[in-house]
Amino acid sequence: MDDEMSEYYFTASMDSGKTLCSLLKAIQFQEFAVFCALAEGLKLTVEEGKCVQASAYVPADNFTEYHVRSDVDVMFKINISVLAECLNIFGSGEESSLKMYYRCEGSPLILVLQPQSVHNVMTDCEISTQTADSVLELRDEDTSEVAKLVLKAPAFLGLLADLERSCDIMELKLSPEHPNISIITYGMQDRSCIDMPKSSEMVQSFNCTHAVTLKYQLHHIRLIMKALAVSTKVVVRCSSNGLLLLQLKLEKEDQRQMFSEFYIVPLLDD
Amino acid sequence: MKFRAVMIDAGPMREFTNIVSTISKLSKECVARIADDQLYFIVSDENSGPAPPILWCEIPHAMFFSEYQMVGLDDDHKDIYLEFTSTNLARSLITLKNAKSLKMKLTKKQCPCLTLEIEVPSSTSQQTRQVTHDIPVKVIPRKLWSDFQEPKIPKPDISIQLPTLKQLRTTIDRMRTMAAEVMLWASAEGRLTLQIKTDTSKVSTRFKDLRVEAFEGPIEHSDSETETQANEDKSNICYCRVDAKKFSMFLSADQISHNRTVCSIVHKRLVVLCLQTEENVKLQCFITGIVY
Amino acid sequence: MKCHVPGPNVKVLGRTVHALARFGDELYVESLADCVLLRTLNAAESAYAVVKFSKNFFSYFNYNYYSTEDNEGLKCKISMKSALHTFKSPTHMDKQVENLEIKLDPESCKLIFQLRCKHGIVKTHFVSILDCKAMQAVYTKDLVPNRITSPHKILSEALSNFQSSDDQVTVEVSSQNMLLRNYIDTLADLSKVIRTQVTLKPAEFDGYTIGADTMITFTLKEFKALLAFAEALSLPIQIHFETTGRPVVFIVHNGSTFEAHFVLATSKADNASQITTQNTTHNERTKRKDVSSSNHSARKKPNLNTDISKCLEEDSHLFNFIHIPEEHPVAVSTDGNVGNNNPQIENNMDCDVILPSPTAKALIRRVFKRCFEQTIDLTNIQGTVLAEDSDPDT
């Protein structure tokens, strides 16, 4: 059986699938994701329209075993909500060991889970896979980075949670001058503005070459909230074309790290 | 017709609340059959009329009530059958949480009612407060009594101990998000499997080392549907396909402190889940198999 | 107006707004020399709330900042939604907010709420002023036979026994006990409804004086809102009432910095003619011009005192001024619907429910000029024009 396994395109084991599960739920705003097993680690990507692209990245050192055949591309489309439900099959109160198997192109992804506290039960899942559409490349090599901020994730989440949901648009103003960071939302008759100076404890680092004012759909920005809730810090990078990149770091108890990444396209003024 | 019962111990009050709460999750309407020795709660399938019931619960009153008096219609018709909305009773019993005593009696207000008089301690004074709930009930006429008798079911092919209800419920609830029906497999070797299949996924949760109470095999399998683990004897396995939601609703009985839970399967046709408690309460749930 | 609310009090203000939001959709703000008043009225005009924050609630208080006339404070109406948005999560605010500044910006006609939070974060909300008027109800609070002081817990505990579908409660009091019952509409199907009754003994209350045995019925929605308010601030509730048909007044205060009055109209319990939801029509209001017989059951309306002079004698130390119309009311053009559409105010005073206090006539402020652009015809205002009209804003 082992020989056969080494022919498999991809196999991996983890002591607990819990963190992976919460990371997947954080990017679960579409039904399907592109699953990529790279040599460095696992990456799942979800896209909404051509405006938001979110990825979950799990470096290989998070796994107790991680094997990807070097001569093939392991990339397929899979239903991410089914995957998340399977990872959670024994409930969030239970730590379950996880094994993943992908035999070859077109095979289903096989998961085997065993709870750590109960020894007479196990679950096996077969989730069908499809050929992946290519992943949109939103980065533009020709643009430069205008601003980069590092913020504490929980505090940033608190700010976003406070924004009025009924507003469609969020305006982000970044400037080397005080107040360095401003988030503005417009309601029916009112306007709200949150000012965050770079001296704030929330801001771990701040770099801004020149003042920019950018508009985003509030709904898109809110998509990062689930990921923020499980992360420790977020790096916000703004390109000269307005593309916003938010990189979130999730740190587990064993000091291993997982990441999520969000590209958000700005609203262009007519 | 008369009925009066009093409960003064915290344990029975809590169990009674849990039982009624579980029943209310299964169905909105419920029938109470008040007999000399026991109190029965009967829930029928809303779609197929009163018989056969989907839930049958027996509560021997001796361990629950400190006082229990009932007077039926006449010598030939000794019991009282009442129909009521289970959520009404469940909601009213929430008051029992810190209560000192509960008195239940059949009364006639603007319509026949089951009146609950609950004594609750006050947080600000030594005295107790009284909370009264009048729950409207409908007295079921004698000619319909036959619909509410203990269901006669065929002898099950297998009776197997269930794993922890809470664990089962967590898993079934996850499975429910992916499929509407779940297949239950039980083997004479003490294995129980829950399985769902959709166009895009197949998920199987397998329990082993469960105690088999009874096995009436060998089971006949004529179709190709049967799947087995390697080396497993098909004739020792039976299965039944059931509605996942119904199965999950019974599992909310995990709130009731129990000492024995058994699953009995009539191959392809019926799943019976039975729960028993310290106070000899027996709760049985009948789920008909889905056959294509 | 410009005032500063210190950190710990921001939570109180937040809780107040949340409670008032369960009453009405519009918040009236008024600043006086010694206090700020927040008021609201529900759509059915059967529940009214007013909360007074004394000067010492604030760390800085200037009631007529920006005012050109020395003794006029702020009077305005804002959307309750806007207010709620400012005080989104009161419990959260307790730990986050260091200071709140509320000030009027006459230029843009907005009320600005600026929260200075921890970590140097500043949140500013620019809230549009919908109207420049005040509102007030007159009701009896002190000369009532029945007064009860209750710890907030027991009423909440009692209410927890009712179904969430119950929307009215009947309270029957005698010197022996208090009975709370869910009120059942006579049109409801009795075979489907649970009747619940809770008995509370006088010993449970901090104060219990019943001068006249009675039975009053009022809506649960606003009652639960004011109970939640008392519970959040851990304060007892004073209940003042007299008889069915007369409003019941609930008072929650901390003895020093704020006092809240919640006035709920009561209807006769088990009165077959009562319909649970109705909107008092204007016809009905103007019809009842002669209400000297105050026994006329006010259907879900707080009852106004019929005699103005009586009001002034009353020991209503919080609300001891009423807008008394001038001898020669100035005719005001009402095409903009500023809210004052009752030229015959004197006549209506004795029978109408809640009157918007006269606005255009006596209270036009030059500083609100721009707010009135669309709504008022300035040419009709008599009096010295202190400043020429500047060009209206686009």
PDB file of C-alpha atoms in Angstrom, chain A residues 155 158-159 161-165 185 189-197 199-202, chain C residues 79 81-83 85 88-89 92 110 114 118-128 130:
ATOM      1  CA  ALA A 155      -8.457  46.045  16.780  1.00  0.00           C
ATOM      2  CA  GLY A 158     -13.428  46.107  15.873  1.00  0.00           C
ATOM      3  CA  LEU A 159     -13.210  49.142  13.602  1.00  0.00           C
ATOM      4  CA  ALA A 161     -17.479  45.874  12.711  1.00  0.00           C
ATOM      5  CA  ASP A 162     -18.470  49.396  13.695  1.00  0.00           C
ATOM      6  CA  LEU A 163     -18.943  50.603  10.139  1.00  0.00           C
ATOM      7  CA  GLU A 164     -22.523  51.124   9.129  1.00  0.00           C
ATOM      8  CA  ARG A 165     -23.508  48.075   7.116  1.00  0.00           C
ATOM      9  CA  THR A 185     -18.549  55.929   5.064  1.00  0.00           C
ATOM     10  CA  GLN A 189     -27.983  61.717   5.331  1.00  0.00           C
ATOM     11  CA  ASP A 190     -24.968  61.255   7.508  1.00  0.00           C
ATOM     12  CA  ARG A 191     -21.271  60.742   7.229  1.00  0.00           C
ATOM     13  CA  SER A 192     -18.934  58.896   9.569  1.00  0.00           C
ATOM     14  CA  CYS A 193     -15.180  59.135   9.743  1.00  0.00           C
ATOM     15  CA  ILE A 194     -12.638  57.072  11.682  1.00  0.00           C
ATOM     16  CA  ASP A 195      -9.193  58.589  12.079  1.00  0.00           C
ATOM     17  CA  MET A 196      -6.218  56.453  13.007  1.00  0.00           C
ATOM     18  CA  PRO A 197      -2.890  58.223  13.495  1.00  0.00           C
ATOM     19  CA  SER A 199       1.165  56.763  16.507  1.00  0.00           C
ATOM     20  CA  SER A 200      -1.798  54.640  17.589  1.00  0.00           C
ATOM     21  CA  GLU A 201      -1.036  51.367  19.362  1.00  0.00           C
ATOM     22  CA  MET A 202      -3.116  49.668  16.721  1.00  0.00           C
TER      23      MET A 202
ATOM     24  CA  SER C  79     -33.004  60.299  13.073  1.00  0.00           C
ATOM     25  CA  LYS C  81     -30.916  55.408  13.334  1.00  0.00           C
ATOM     26  CA  SER C  82     -28.154  57.976  13.131  1.00  0.00           C
ATOM     27  CA  ALA C  83     -28.013  58.155  16.909  1.00  0.00           C
ATOM     28  CA  HIS C  85     -25.055  54.246  14.732  1.00  0.00           C
ATOM     29  CA  LYS C  88     -23.430  50.983  18.272  1.00  0.00           C
ATOM     30  CA  SER C  89     -22.270  48.746  21.077  1.00  0.00           C
ATOM     31  CA  HIS C  92     -17.894  47.800  23.925  1.00  0.00           C
ATOM     32  CA  LYS C 110     -25.279  68.881  11.509  1.00  0.00           C
ATOM     33  CA  GLN C 114     -16.846  62.836  18.093  1.00  0.00           C
ATOM     34  CA  LYS C 118      -8.215  54.275  23.035  1.00  0.00           C
ATOM     35  CA  HIS C 119      -5.097  53.899  20.930  1.00  0.00           C
ATOM     36  CA  GLY C 120      -5.507  57.380  19.508  1.00  0.00           C
ATOM     37  CA  ILE C 121      -8.494  56.460  17.354  1.00  0.00           C
ATOM     38  CA  VAL C 122     -11.024  59.223  16.709  1.00  0.00           C
ATOM     39  CA  LYS C 123     -14.482  58.412  15.353  1.00  0.00           C
ATOM     40  CA  THR C 124     -16.557  61.297  14.077  1.00  0.00           C
ATOM     41  CA  HIS C 125     -20.206  61.072  13.071  1.00  0.00           C
ATOM     42  CA  PHE C 126     -21.775  63.964  11.201  1.00  0.00           C
ATOM     43  CA  VAL C 127     -25.501  63.586  11.832  1.00  0.00           C
ATOM     44  CA  SER C 128     -27.985  65.575   9.790  1.00  0.00           C
ATOM     45  CA  LEU C 130     -33.952  66.751  10.368  1.00  0.00           C
TER      46      LEU C 130
END
